PDB file of C-alpha atoms in Angstrom:
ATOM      1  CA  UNK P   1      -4.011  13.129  -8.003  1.00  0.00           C
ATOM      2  CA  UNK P   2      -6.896  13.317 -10.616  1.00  0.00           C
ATOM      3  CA  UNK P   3      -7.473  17.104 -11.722  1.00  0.00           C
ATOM      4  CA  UNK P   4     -10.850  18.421 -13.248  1.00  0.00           C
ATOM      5  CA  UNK P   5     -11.476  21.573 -15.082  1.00  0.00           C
ATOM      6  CA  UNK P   6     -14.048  23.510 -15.993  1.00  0.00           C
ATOM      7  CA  UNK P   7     -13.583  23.986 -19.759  1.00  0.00           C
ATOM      8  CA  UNK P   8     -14.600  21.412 -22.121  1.00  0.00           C
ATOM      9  CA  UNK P   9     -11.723  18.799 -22.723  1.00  0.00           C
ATOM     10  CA  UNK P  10     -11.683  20.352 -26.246  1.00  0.00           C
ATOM     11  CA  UNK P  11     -11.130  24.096 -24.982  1.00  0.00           C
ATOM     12  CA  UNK P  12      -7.460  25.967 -24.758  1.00  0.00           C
ATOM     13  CA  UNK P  13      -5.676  26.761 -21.809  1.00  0.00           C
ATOM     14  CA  UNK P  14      -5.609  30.351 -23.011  1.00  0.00           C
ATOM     15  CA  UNK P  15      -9.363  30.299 -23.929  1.00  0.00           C
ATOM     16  CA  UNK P  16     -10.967  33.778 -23.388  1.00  0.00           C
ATOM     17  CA  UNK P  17     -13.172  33.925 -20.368  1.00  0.00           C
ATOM     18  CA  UNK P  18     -17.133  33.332 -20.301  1.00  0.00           C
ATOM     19  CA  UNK P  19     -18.822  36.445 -20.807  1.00  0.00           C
ATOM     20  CA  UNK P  20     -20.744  37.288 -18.045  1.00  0.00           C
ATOM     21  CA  UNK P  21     -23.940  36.942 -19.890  1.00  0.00           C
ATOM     22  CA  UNK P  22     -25.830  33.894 -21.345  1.00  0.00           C
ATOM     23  CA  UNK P  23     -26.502  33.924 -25.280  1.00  0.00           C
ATOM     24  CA  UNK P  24     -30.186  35.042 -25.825  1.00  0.00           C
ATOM     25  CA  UNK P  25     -31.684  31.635 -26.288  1.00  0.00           C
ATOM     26  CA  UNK P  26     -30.286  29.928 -23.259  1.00  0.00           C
ATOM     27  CA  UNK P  27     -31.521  33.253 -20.936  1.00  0.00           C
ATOM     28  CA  UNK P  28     -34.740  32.668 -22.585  1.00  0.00           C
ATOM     29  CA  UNK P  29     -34.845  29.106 -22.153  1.00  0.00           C
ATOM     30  CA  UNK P  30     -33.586  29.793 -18.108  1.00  0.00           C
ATOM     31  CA  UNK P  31     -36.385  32.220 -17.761  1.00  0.00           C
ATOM     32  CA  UNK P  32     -38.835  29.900 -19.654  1.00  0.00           C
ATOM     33  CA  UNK P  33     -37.906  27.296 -16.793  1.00  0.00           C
ATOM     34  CA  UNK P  34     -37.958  29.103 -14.130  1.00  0.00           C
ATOM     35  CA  UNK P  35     -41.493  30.561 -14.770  1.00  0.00           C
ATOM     36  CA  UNK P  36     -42.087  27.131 -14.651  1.00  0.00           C
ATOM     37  CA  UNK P  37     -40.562  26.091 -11.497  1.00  0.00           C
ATOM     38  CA  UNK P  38     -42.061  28.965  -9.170  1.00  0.00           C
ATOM     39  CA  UNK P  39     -45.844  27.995 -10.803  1.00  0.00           C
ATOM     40  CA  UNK P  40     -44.754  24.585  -9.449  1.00  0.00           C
ATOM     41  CA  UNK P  41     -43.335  25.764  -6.058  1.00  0.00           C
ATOM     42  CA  UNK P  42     -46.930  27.300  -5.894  1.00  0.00           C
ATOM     43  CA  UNK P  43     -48.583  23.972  -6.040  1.00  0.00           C
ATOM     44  CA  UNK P  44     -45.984  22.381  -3.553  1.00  0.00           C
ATOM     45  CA  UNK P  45     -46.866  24.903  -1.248  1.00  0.00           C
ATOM     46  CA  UNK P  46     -50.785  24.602  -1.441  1.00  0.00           C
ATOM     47  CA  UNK P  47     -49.792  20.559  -1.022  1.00  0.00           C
ATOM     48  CA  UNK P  48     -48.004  20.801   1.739  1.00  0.00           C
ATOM     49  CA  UNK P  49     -50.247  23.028   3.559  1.00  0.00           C
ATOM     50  CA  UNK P  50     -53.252  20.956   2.997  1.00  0.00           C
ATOM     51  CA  UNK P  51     -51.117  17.713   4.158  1.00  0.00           C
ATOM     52  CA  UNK P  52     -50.284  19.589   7.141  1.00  0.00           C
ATOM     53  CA  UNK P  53     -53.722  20.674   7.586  1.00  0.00           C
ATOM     54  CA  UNK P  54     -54.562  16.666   7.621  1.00  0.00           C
ATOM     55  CA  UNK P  55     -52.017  15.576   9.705  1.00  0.00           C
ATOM     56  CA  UNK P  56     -53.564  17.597  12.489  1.00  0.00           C
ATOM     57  CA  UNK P  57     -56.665  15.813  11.968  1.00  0.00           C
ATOM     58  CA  UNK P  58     -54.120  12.564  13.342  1.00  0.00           C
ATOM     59  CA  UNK P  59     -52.428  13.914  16.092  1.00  0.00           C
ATOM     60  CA  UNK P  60     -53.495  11.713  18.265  1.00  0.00           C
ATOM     61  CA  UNK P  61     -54.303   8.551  15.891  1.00  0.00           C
ATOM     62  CA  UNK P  62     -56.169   5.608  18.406  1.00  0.00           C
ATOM     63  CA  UNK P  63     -56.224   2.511  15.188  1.00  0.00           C
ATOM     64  CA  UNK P  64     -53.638   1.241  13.766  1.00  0.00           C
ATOM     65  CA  UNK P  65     -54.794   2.443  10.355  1.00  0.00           C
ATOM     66  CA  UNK P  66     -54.646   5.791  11.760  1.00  0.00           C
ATOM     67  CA  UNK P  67     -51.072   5.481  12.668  1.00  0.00           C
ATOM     68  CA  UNK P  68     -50.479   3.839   9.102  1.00  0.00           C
ATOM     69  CA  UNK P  69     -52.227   7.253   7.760  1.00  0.00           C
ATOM     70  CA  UNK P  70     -50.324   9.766   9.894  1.00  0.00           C
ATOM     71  CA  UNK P  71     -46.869   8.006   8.729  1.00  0.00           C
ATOM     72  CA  UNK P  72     -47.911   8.000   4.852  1.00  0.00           C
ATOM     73  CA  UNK P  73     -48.569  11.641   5.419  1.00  0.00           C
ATOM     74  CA  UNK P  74     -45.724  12.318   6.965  1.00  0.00           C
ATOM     75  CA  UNK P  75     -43.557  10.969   4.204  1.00  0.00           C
ATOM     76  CA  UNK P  76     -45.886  12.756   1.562  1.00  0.00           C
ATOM     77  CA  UNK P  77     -44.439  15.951   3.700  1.00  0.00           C
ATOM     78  CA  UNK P  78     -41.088  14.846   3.571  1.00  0.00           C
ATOM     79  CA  UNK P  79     -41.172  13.938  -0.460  1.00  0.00           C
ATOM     80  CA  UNK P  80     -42.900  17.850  -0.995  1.00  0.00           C
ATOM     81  CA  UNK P  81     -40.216  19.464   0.734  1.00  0.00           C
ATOM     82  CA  UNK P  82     -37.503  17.833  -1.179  1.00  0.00           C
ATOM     83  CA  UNK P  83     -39.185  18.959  -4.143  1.00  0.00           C
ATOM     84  CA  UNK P  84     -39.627  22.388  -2.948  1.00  0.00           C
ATOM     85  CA  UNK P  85     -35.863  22.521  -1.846  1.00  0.00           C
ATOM     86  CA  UNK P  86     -34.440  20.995  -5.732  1.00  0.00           C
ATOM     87  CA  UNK P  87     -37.143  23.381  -7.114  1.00  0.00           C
ATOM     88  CA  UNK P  88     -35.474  26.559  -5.436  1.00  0.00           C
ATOM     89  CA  UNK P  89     -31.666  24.952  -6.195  1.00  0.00           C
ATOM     90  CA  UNK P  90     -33.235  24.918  -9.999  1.00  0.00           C
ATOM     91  CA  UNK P  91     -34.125  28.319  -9.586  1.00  0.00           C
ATOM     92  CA  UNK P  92     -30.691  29.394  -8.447  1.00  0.00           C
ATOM     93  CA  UNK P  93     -29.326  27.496 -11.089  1.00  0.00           C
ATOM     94  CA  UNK P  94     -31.402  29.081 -13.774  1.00  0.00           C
ATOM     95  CA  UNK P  95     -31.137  32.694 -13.041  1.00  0.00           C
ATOM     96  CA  UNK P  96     -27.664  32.611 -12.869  1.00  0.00           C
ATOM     97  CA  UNK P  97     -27.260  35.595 -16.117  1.00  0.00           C
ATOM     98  CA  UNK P  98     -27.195  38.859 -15.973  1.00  0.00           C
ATOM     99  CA  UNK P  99     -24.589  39.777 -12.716  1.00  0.00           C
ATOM    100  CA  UNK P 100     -25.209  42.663 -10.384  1.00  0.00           C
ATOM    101  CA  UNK P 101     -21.612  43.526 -10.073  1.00  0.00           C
ATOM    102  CA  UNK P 102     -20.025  45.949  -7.745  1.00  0.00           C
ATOM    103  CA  UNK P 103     -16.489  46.672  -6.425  1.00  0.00           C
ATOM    104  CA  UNK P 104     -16.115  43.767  -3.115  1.00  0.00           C
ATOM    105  CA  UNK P 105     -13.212  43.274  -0.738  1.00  0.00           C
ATOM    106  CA  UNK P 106     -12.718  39.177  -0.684  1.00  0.00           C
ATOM    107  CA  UNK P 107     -11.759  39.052   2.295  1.00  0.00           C
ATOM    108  CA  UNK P 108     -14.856  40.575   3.695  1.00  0.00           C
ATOM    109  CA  UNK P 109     -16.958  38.421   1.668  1.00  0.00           C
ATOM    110  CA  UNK P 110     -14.540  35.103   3.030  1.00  0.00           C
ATOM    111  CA  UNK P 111     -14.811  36.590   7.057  1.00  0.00           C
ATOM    112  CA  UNK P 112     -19.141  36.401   6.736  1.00  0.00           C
ATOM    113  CA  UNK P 113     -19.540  33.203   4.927  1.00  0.00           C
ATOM    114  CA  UNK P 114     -16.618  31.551   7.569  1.00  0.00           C
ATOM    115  CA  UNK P 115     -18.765  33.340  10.551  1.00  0.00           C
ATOM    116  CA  UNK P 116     -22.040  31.674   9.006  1.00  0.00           C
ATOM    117  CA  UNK P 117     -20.424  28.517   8.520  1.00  0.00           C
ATOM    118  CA  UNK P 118     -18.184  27.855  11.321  1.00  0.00           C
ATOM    119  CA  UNK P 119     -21.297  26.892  14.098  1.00  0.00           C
ATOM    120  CA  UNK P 120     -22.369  24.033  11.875  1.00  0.00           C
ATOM    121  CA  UNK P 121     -18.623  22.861  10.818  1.00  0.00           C
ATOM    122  CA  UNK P 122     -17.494  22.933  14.936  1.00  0.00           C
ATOM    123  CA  UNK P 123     -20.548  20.682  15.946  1.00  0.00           C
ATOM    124  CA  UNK P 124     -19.240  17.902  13.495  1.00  0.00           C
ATOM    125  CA  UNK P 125     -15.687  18.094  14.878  1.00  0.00           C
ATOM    126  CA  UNK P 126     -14.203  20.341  11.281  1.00  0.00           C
ATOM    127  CA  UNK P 127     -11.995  23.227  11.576  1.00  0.00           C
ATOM    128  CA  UNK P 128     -11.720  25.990   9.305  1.00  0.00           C
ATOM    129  CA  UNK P 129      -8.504  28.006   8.402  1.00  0.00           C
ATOM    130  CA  UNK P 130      -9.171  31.301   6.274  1.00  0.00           C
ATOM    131  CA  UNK P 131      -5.967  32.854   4.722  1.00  0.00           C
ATOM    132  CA  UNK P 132      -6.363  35.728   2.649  1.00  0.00           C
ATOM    133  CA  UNK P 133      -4.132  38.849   2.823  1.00  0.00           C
ATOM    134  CA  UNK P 134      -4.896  42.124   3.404  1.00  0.00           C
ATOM    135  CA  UNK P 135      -3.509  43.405   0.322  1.00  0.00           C
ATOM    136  CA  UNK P 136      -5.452  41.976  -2.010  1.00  0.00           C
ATOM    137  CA  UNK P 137      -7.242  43.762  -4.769  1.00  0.00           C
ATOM    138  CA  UNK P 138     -10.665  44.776  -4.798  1.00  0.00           C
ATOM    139  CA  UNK P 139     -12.504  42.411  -6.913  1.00  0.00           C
ATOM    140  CA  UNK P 140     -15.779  43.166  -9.492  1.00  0.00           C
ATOM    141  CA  UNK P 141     -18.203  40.811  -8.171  1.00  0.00           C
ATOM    142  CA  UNK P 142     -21.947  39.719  -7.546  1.00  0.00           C
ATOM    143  CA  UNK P 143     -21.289  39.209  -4.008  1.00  0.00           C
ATOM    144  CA  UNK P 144     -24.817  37.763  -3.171  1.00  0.00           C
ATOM    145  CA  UNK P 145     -24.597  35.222  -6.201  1.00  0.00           C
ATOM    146  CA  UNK P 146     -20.653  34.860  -5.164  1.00  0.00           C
ATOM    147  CA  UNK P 147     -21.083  33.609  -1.703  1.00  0.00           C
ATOM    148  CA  UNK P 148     -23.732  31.425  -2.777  1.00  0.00           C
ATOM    149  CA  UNK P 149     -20.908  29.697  -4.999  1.00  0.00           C
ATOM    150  CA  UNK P 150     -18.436  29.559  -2.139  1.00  0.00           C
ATOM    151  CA  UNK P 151     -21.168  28.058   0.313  1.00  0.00           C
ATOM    152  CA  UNK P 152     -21.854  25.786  -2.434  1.00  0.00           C
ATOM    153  CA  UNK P 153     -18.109  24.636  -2.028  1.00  0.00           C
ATOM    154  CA  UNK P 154     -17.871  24.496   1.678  1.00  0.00           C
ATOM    155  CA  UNK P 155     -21.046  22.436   2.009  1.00  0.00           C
ATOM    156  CA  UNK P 156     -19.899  19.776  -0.256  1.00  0.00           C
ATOM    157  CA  UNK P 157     -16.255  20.123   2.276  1.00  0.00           C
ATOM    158  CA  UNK P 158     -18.805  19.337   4.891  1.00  0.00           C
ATOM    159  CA  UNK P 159     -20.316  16.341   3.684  1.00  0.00           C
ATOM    160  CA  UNK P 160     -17.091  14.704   2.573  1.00  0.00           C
ATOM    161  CA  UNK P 161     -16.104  14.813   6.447  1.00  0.00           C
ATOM    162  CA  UNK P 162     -18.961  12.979   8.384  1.00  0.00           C
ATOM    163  CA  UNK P 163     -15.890  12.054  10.988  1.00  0.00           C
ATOM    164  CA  UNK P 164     -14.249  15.569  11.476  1.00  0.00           C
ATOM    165  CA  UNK P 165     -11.347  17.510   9.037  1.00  0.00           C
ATOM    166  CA  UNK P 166      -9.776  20.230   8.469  1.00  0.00           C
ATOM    167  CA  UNK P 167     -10.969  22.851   5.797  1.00  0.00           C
ATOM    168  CA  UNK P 168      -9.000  25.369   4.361  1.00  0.00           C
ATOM    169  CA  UNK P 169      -9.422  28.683   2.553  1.00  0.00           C
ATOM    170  CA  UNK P 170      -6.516  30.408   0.913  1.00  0.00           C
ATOM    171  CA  UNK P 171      -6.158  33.229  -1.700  1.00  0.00           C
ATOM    172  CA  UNK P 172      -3.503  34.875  -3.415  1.00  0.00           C
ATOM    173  CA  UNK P 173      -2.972  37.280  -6.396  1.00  0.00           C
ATOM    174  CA  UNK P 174      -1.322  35.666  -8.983  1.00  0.00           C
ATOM    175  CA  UNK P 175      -0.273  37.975 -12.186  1.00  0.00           C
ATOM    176  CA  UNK P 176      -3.097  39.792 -13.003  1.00  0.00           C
ATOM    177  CA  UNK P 177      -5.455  36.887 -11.336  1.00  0.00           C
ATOM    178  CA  UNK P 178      -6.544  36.078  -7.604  1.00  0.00           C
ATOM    179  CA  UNK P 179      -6.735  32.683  -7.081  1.00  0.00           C
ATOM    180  CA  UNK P 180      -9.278  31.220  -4.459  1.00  0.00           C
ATOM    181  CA  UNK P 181      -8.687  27.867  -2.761  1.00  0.00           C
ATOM    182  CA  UNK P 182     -10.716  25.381  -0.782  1.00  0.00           C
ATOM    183  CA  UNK P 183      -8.862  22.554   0.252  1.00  0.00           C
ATOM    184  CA  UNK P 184     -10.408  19.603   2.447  1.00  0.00           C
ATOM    185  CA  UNK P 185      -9.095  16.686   4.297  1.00  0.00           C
ATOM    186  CA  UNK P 186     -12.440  14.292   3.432  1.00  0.00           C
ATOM    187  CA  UNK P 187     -13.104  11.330   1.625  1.00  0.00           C
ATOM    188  CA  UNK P 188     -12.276  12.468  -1.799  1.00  0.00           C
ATOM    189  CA  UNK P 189     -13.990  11.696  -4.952  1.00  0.00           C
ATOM    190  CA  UNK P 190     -13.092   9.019  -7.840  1.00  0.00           C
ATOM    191  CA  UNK P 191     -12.169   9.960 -10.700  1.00  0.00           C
ATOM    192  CA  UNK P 192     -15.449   8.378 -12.566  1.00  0.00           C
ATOM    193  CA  UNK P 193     -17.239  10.971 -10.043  1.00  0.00           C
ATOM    194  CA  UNK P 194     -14.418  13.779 -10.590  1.00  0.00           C
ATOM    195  CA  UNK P 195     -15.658  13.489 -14.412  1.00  0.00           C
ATOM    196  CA  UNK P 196     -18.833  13.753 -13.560  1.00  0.00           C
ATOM    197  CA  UNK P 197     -19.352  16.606 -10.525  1.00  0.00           C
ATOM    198  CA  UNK P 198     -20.661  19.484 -12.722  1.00  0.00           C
ATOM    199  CA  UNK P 199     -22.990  17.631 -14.985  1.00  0.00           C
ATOM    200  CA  UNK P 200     -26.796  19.100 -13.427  1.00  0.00           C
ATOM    201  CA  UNK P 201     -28.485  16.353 -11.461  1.00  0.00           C
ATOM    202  CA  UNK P 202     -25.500  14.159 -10.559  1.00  0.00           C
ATOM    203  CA  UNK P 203     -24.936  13.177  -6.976  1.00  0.00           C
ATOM    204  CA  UNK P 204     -23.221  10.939  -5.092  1.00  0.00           C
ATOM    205  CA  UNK P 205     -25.932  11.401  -2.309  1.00  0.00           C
ATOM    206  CA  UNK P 206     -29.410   9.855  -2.036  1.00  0.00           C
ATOM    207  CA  UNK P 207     -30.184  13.354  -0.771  1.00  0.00           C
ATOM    208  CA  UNK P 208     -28.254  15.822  -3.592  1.00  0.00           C
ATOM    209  CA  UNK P 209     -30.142  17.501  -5.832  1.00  0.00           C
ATOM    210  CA  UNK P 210     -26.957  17.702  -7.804  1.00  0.00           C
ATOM    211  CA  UNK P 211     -26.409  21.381  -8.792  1.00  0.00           C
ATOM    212  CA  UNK P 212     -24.772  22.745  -6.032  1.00  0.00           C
ATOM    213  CA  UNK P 213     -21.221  22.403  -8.788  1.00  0.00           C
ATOM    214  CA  UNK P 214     -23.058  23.202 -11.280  1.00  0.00           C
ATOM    215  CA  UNK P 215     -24.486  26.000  -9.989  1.00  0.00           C
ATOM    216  CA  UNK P 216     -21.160  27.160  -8.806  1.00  0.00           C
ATOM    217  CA  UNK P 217     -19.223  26.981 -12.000  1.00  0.00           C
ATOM    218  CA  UNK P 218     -21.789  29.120 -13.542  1.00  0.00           C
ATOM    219  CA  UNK P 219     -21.551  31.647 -10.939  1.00  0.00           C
ATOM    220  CA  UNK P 220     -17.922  31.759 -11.319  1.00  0.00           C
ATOM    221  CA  UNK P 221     -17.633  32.017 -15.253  1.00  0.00           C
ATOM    222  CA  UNK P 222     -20.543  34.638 -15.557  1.00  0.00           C
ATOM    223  CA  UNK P 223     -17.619  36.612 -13.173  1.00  0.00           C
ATOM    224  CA  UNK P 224     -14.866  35.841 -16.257  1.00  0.00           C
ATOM    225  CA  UNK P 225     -13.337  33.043 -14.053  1.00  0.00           C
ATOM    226  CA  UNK P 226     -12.585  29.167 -14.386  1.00  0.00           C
ATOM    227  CA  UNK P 227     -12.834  26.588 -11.578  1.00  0.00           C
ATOM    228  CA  UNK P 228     -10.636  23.713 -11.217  1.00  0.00           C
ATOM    229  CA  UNK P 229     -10.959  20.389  -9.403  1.00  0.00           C
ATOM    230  CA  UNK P 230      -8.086  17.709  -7.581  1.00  0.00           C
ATOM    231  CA  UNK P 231      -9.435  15.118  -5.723  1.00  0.00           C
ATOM    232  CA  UNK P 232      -8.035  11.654  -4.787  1.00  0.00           C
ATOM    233  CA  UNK P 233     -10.016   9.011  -2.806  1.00  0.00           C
ATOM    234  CA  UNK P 234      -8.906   9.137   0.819  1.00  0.00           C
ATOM    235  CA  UNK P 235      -6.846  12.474   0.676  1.00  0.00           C
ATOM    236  CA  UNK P 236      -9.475  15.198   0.140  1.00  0.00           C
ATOM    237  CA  UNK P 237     -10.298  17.526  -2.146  1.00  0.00           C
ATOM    238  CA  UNK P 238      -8.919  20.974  -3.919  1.00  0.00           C
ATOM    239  CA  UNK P 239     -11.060  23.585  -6.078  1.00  0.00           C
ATOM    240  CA  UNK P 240      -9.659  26.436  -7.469  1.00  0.00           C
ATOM    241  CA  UNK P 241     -11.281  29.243  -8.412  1.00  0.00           C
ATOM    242  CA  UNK P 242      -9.057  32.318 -10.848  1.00  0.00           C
ATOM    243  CA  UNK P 243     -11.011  35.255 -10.688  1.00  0.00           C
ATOM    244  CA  UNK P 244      -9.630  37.764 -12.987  1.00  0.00           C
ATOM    245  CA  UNK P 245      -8.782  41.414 -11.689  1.00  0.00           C
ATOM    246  CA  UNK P 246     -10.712  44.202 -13.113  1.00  0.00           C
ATOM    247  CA  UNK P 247     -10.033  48.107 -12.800  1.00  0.00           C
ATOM    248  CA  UNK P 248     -12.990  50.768 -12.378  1.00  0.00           C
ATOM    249  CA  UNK P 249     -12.499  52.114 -15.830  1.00  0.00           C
ATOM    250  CA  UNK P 250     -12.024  48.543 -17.804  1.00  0.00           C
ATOM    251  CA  UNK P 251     -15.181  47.082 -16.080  1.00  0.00           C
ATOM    252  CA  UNK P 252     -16.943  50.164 -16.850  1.00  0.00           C
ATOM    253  CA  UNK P 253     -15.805  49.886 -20.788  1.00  0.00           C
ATOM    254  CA  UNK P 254     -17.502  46.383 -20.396  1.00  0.00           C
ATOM    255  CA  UNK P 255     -20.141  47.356 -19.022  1.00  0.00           C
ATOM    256  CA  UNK P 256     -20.994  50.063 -21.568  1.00  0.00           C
ATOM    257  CA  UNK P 257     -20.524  47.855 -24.212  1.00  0.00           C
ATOM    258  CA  UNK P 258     -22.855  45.162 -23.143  1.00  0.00           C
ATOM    259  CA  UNK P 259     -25.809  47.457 -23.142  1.00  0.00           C
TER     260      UNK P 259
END
């Protein structure tokens, strides 16, 4: 089985953890860009109204070259929405800095994303298993920015399982670390596309705007933690994510000293 992980092949083991802040010039550069993204989401939303605007004006088209029109327009409408959706998963991407962390139970957090989830996952034939015990220990998160990560992870469980699976989330505490697990039955991934999942922009799918992974291993080392990959063609996929565990008064002292 082909393992990824999220440090650079050159990185220890025992590397210290992210800090949960980018250095100035890459926040500036995120903010820089994603100025520039919402100015653009403005203009994609003044398109598409005026194309929708004009395809009312061929609601009921009587020439061919009507028909032609309405269709071009329609696929105009279909080309500015997939812009508008990889501008906002640039925007997510970007403004992943500065973490508005607070004491969160894991558990809770796993129990709303599986409820939001679970509708979608039953109508394509997947079943989801949550296993997390009750004992485990509060954890200093972003909990918004957090669940985006870990519906990041069960989307791309989704898509690897167009004929039905099984998908299942696990945690445990291990030392002073919980470890987070979300294990599919899918297709699996190569390892030429294991290498490749976090780089921003790749997919495997026409669709993908490719920083779902990305976006998700910045989430989860701006929270101090590392994510791990094993995937094999044919027998599904594995990410771990070690969180580590924080008390009130050391997250505090880090806190303080940040400012």
């Amino acid at each position: 089985m082909t393992t990824l992980v999220s440090e650079a092949p050159s990185a220890s083991a025992d590397a210290p953890a992210p800090s949960t802040e980018l250095p100035g010039q890459y926040q500036e550069l995120a903010e820089l860009a994603g100025r520039l993204i919402h100015e653009i989401k403005n203009h994609l939303g003044t398109l598409s109204l005026n194309l929708q605007l004009l395809s009312e004006e061929f609601q009921n088209p009587q020439t061919p070259r009507e028909r032609r029109a309405l269709q071009r327009i329609h696929r105009l409408q279909q080309e500015c929405q997939r812009l508008a959706d990889l501008s906002s998963e640039f925007l997510r991407f970007a403004r992943v800095g500065q973490l508005q962390r607070r004491p969160e139970d894991l558990a809770s957090i796993i129990q709303e994303l599986a409820e939001f989830v679970s509708p979608s996952l039953q109508q394509k034939g997947i079943e989801l298993q949550t296993f997390v015990p009750a004992d485990l220990p509060v954890l200093w998160l972003d909990r918004d920015l957090f669940q985006q990560a870990l519906l990041n992870l069960l989307l791309n469980a989704e898509q690897a399982m167009p004929h039905g699976g099984l998908i299942t989330v696990q945690a445990e505490r291990l030392g002073e670390t919980v470890q987070l697990s979300i294990i599919d039955t899918g297709e699996g991934m190569t390892p030429e596309v294991l290498a490749q999942v976090f780089r921003p922009f790749f997919s495997t799918r026409k669709d993908g705007s490719g920083l779902g992974l990305p976006t998700t291993r910045r989430i989860v080392e701006a929270h101090g933690g590392s994510i791990h990959i094993q995937s094999e063609p044919g027998r599904g996929t594995r990410v771990d994510i070690v969180l580590p565990v924080e008390t009130l008064d050391s997250n505090h002292k880090e806190t303080k000293a940040t400012k």
